[in-house]
Short mmCIF file of C-alpha atoms in Angstrom, two decimals:
data_model
loop_
_atom_site.label_atom_id
_atom_site.label_comp_id
_atom_site.label_asym_id
_atom_site.label_seq_id
_atom_site.Cartn_x
_atom_site.Cartn_y
_atom_site.Cartn_z
CA ASP J 191 61.64 117.42 4.33
CA ALA J 192 61.79 113.67 4.08
CA LYS J 193 59.27 112.11 1.78
CA THR J 194 57.43 108.84 2.10
CA THR J 195 56.58 106.15 -0.42
CA GLN J 196 53.59 103.88 -0.02
CA PRO J 197 51.91 101.32 -2.27
CA THR J 198 48.93 102.73 -4.10
CA SER J 199 46.47 100.13 -2.91
CA MET J 200 46.05 96.85 -1.10
CA ASP J 201 43.30 94.44 -0.24
CA CYS J 202 42.84 92.63 3.02
CA ALA J 203 40.46 89.93 4.20
CA GLU J 204 38.23 90.75 7.13
CA GLY J 205 39.60 89.38 10.37
CA ARG J 206 43.13 89.07 9.05
CA ALA J 207 46.06 91.32 9.87
CA ALA J 208 46.78 94.16 7.45
CA ASN J 209 50.43 95.14 7.06
CA LEU J 210 50.95 98.53 5.45
CA PRO J 211 54.53 99.38 4.43
CA CYS J 212 56.05 102.83 4.17
CA ASN J 213 59.50 103.89 2.97
CA HIS J 214 61.09 107.05 4.34
CA SER J 215 64.71 106.55 3.37
CA THR J 216 65.71 110.22 3.83
CA ILE J 217 64.22 110.63 7.29
CA SER J 218 66.25 112.80 9.63
CA GLY J 219 67.07 112.06 13.23
CA ASN J 220 64.40 114.25 14.80
CA GLU J 221 61.55 113.28 12.48
CA TYR J 222 58.78 111.11 13.80
CA VAL J 223 56.76 108.67 11.71
CA TYR J 224 53.03 109.31 11.87
CA TRP J 225 50.15 107.32 10.46
CA TYR J 226 46.73 108.71 9.68
CA ARG J 227 43.77 107.34 7.82
CA GLN J 228 40.93 109.06 6.04
CA ILE J 229 37.54 107.68 5.26
CA HIS J 230 35.70 109.40 2.45
CA SER J 231 34.17 112.75 3.43
CA GLN J 232 35.76 112.71 6.88
CA GLY J 233 38.86 114.33 8.29
CA PRO J 234 42.11 112.39 8.72
CA GLN J 235 42.12 110.24 11.84
CA TYR J 236 45.31 109.89 13.86
CA ILE J 237 46.37 106.27 14.30
CA ILE J 238 49.84 106.07 15.83
CA HIS J 239 53.29 107.61 15.76
CA GLY J 240 56.83 106.78 16.79
CA LEU J 241 60.46 107.86 16.62
CA LYS J 242 62.51 104.67 16.64
CA ASN J 243 60.90 102.21 19.01
CA ASN J 244 57.99 100.01 18.04
CA GLU J 245 54.68 101.33 19.30
CA THR J 246 51.29 99.80 19.97
CA ASN J 247 47.94 101.28 20.89
CA GLU J 248 44.35 100.16 20.78
CA MET J 249 44.13 100.72 17.04
CA ALA J 250 47.38 99.44 15.60
CA SER J 251 51.06 98.62 15.95
CA LEU J 252 53.92 100.50 14.36
CA ILE J 253 57.12 98.69 13.52
CA ILE J 254 60.08 100.92 12.61
CA THR J 255 63.24 99.36 11.19
CA GLU J 256 66.46 99.87 13.08
CA ASP J 257 67.85 102.22 10.42
CA ARG J 258 64.51 104.07 10.45
CA LYS J 259 64.32 104.04 6.68
CA SER J 260 61.02 102.20 6.62
CA SER J 261 58.09 101.27 8.81
CA THR J 262 55.05 99.04 8.83
CA LEU J 263 51.63 99.78 10.22
CA ILE J 264 49.84 96.66 11.41
CA LEU J 265 46.10 96.50 11.85
CA PRO J 266 45.83 93.25 13.82
CA HIS J 267 42.28 92.23 12.91
CA ALA J 268 40.96 94.22 9.98
CA THR J 269 37.26 95.00 9.83
CA LEU J 270 35.16 96.48 7.06
CA ARG J 271 35.31 99.82 8.91
CA ASP J 272 39.08 99.88 8.37
CA THR J 273 38.54 100.50 4.66
CA ALA J 274 40.17 103.90 4.12
CA VAL J 275 43.14 105.74 2.67
CA TYR J 276 46.14 105.37 4.96
CA TYR J 277 48.82 108.02 5.05
CA CYS J 278 52.33 107.66 6.35
CA ILE J 279 54.09 110.97 7.00
CA VAL J 280 57.22 112.14 8.74
CA ARG J 281 57.15 115.18 10.93
CA VAL J 282 59.46 117.11 13.22
CA PRO J 283 57.97 118.49 16.45
CA ASN J 284 56.21 121.82 15.96
CA ASP J 285 55.97 121.34 12.20
CA TYR J 286 52.44 121.89 10.94
CA LYS J 287 53.16 121.87 7.22
CA LEU J 288 52.11 118.27 6.79
CA SER J 289 52.46 116.56 3.43
CA PHE J 290 50.14 113.61 3.09
CA GLY J 291 50.94 112.33 -0.40
CA ALA J 292 48.59 109.90 -2.10
CA GLY J 293 48.59 107.26 0.64
CA THR J 294 47.53 103.62 0.39
CA THR J 295 43.92 102.81 -0.35
CA VAL J 296 43.10 99.81 1.81
CA THR J 297 40.01 97.79 0.99
CA VAL J 298 38.90 95.21 3.54
CA ARG J 299 36.77 92.49 1.97
CA ALA J 300 34.32 90.22 3.76
CA LYS K 234 36.60 113.88 25.43
CA ALA K 235 34.94 115.59 22.49
CA GLY K 236 36.91 115.79 19.26
CA VAL K 237 37.61 118.75 17.03
CA THR K 238 34.37 120.32 15.89
CA GLN K 239 34.04 122.24 12.67
CA THR K 240 31.02 124.21 11.54
CA PRO K 241 29.31 124.36 9.20
CA ARG K 242 29.74 120.96 7.62
CA TYR K 243 28.78 122.14 4.14
CA LEU K 244 28.71 125.55 2.48
CA ILE K 245 27.74 126.72 -0.97
CA LYS K 246 28.82 130.22 -1.95
CA THR K 247 29.08 132.18 -5.17
CA ARG K 248 32.19 133.82 -6.60
CA GLY K 249 33.08 137.11 -4.97
CA GLN K 250 31.42 136.33 -1.66
CA GLN K 251 33.25 135.77 1.58
CA VAL K 252 32.96 132.93 4.06
CA THR K 253 33.85 132.27 7.69
CA LEU K 254 34.56 128.79 8.98
CA SER K 255 34.69 127.86 12.64
CA CYS K 256 36.74 125.35 14.59
CA SER K 257 36.51 124.28 18.23
CA PRO K 258 39.61 122.33 19.29
CA ILE K 259 39.79 119.47 21.73
CA SER K 260 39.53 120.78 25.28
CA GLY K 261 42.96 121.78 26.54
CA HIS K 262 44.54 122.00 23.10
CA ARG K 263 46.02 125.42 22.45
CA SER K 264 47.38 124.94 18.94
CA VAL K 265 44.97 125.07 16.02
CA SER K 266 46.03 124.65 12.42
CA TRP K 267 44.08 124.88 9.18
CA TYR K 268 44.42 122.96 5.94
CA GLN K 269 42.88 122.92 2.49
CA GLN K 270 42.37 119.52 0.88
CA THR K 271 41.59 119.06 -2.81
CA PRO K 272 41.84 115.98 -5.05
CA GLY K 273 44.47 117.64 -7.23
CA GLN K 274 46.69 119.33 -4.63
CA GLY K 275 46.18 117.05 -1.66
CA LEU K 276 46.52 118.54 1.82
CA GLN K 277 47.95 122.05 1.95
CA PHE K 278 48.80 123.99 5.09
CA LEU K 279 47.13 127.36 5.57
CA PHE K 280 48.20 128.61 9.01
CA GLU K 281 48.68 127.68 12.64
CA TYR K 282 47.70 129.55 15.78
CA PHE K 283 48.82 129.21 19.36
CA SER K 284 47.56 131.35 22.21
CA GLU K 285 45.86 133.76 19.80
CA THR K 286 49.06 134.29 17.78
CA GLN K 287 49.70 133.12 14.26
CA ARG K 288 52.97 131.20 14.42
CA ASN K 289 53.13 129.64 10.98
CA LYS K 290 51.68 130.49 7.59
CA GLY K 291 51.48 128.58 4.35
CA ASN K 292 51.65 129.88 0.79
CA PHE K 293 48.15 131.14 0.32
CA PRO K 294 47.06 134.60 -0.83
CA GLY K 295 45.98 137.26 1.63
CA ARG K 296 42.33 136.45 0.91
CA PHE K 297 42.78 133.63 3.39
CA SER K 298 42.97 134.79 6.97
CA GLY K 299 42.33 133.44 10.40
CA ARG K 300 42.25 134.19 14.05
CA GLN K 301 42.17 132.44 17.38
CA PHE K 302 40.22 133.46 20.45
CA SER K 303 41.23 133.29 24.09
CA ASN K 304 39.31 130.01 24.52
CA SER K 305 41.42 128.51 21.66
CA ARG K 306 38.49 128.40 19.25
CA SER K 307 39.52 129.52 15.80
CA GLU K 308 37.97 130.93 12.68
CA MET K 309 39.22 131.25 9.15
CA ASN K 310 37.91 133.64 6.58
CA VAL K 311 38.14 133.57 2.83
CA SER K 312 37.24 136.76 1.01
CA THR K 313 36.45 137.33 -2.66
CA LEU K 314 35.83 133.65 -3.26
CA GLU K 315 37.08 132.03 -6.45
CA LEU K 316 35.99 128.78 -8.07
CA GLY K 317 39.36 127.28 -7.16
CA ASP K 318 38.64 127.77 -3.47
CA SER K 319 36.21 124.85 -3.59
CA ALA K 320 37.72 122.31 -1.22
CA LEU K 321 37.48 120.51 2.08
CA TYR K 322 38.82 122.81 4.79
CA LEU K 323 40.21 120.96 7.76
CA CYS K 324 41.09 122.15 11.21
CA ALA K 325 43.41 120.26 13.53
CA SER K 326 44.36 120.79 17.14
CA SER K 327 47.21 119.60 19.30
CA SER K 328 48.31 120.02 22.89
CA THR K 329 52.10 120.20 22.63
CA ALA K 330 54.71 120.55 19.89
CA ASN K 331 55.26 116.82 19.64
CA SER K 332 51.75 115.60 20.20
CA PRO K 333 49.73 114.35 17.23
CA LEU K 334 47.39 116.63 15.32
CA HIS K 335 43.76 115.68 15.68
CA PHE K 336 41.56 116.68 12.78
CA GLY K 337 37.93 117.64 12.57
CA ASN K 338 35.68 116.35 9.81
CA GLY K 339 36.05 119.55 7.88
CA THR K 340 33.87 122.05 6.10
CA ARG K 341 33.10 121.25 2.49
CA LEU K 342 33.07 124.55 0.62
CA THR K 343 31.64 124.72 -2.89
CA VAL K 344 32.02 127.94 -4.84
CA THR K 345 29.74 128.36 -7.86
#
């Protein structure tokens, strides 16, 4: 399975965009990039996923490089409620053995 | 649409006891998977069910078991509890093979 590498932590000012990088240099052709976040004492929350095209939904945007070796999650206007641990994972369809790693602890400051 | 519901939210058991956790998936989702999350080991896959059949299983001892009912609701059981079973147990559901997994808020199990 491909593995991902994320920075341990990052700070972001409230109201500004938060750009979270993720490296997945060994990703295979049928693996999707997924982003989740987890707030303390809650279950992981699905944010967005994509294969090779950039994706946007009401929560965030996902930018995947052309070679698919890295991606960036963009939270366009961070709020205090976006403070969480963010996980970038790669997954093939029908694979349930997810590996979340340590993720990036994002702290949004007022 | 209601999310994944897990009950109970918290449980305290003693060593040697058994426990049953419940999960109600999002309406229409037929796949339910279970995970154990601990600070030291992170998220570990237990098993996955689809249409009442276990399709995938992780590397956990036989003390961990599960089942799925015809309405897609699922239960997992842990027998002969050990201190090391203390963890957050998460359930996730999905509608198709390539759709995202949606997690519940988990059951926090403490074994004393």
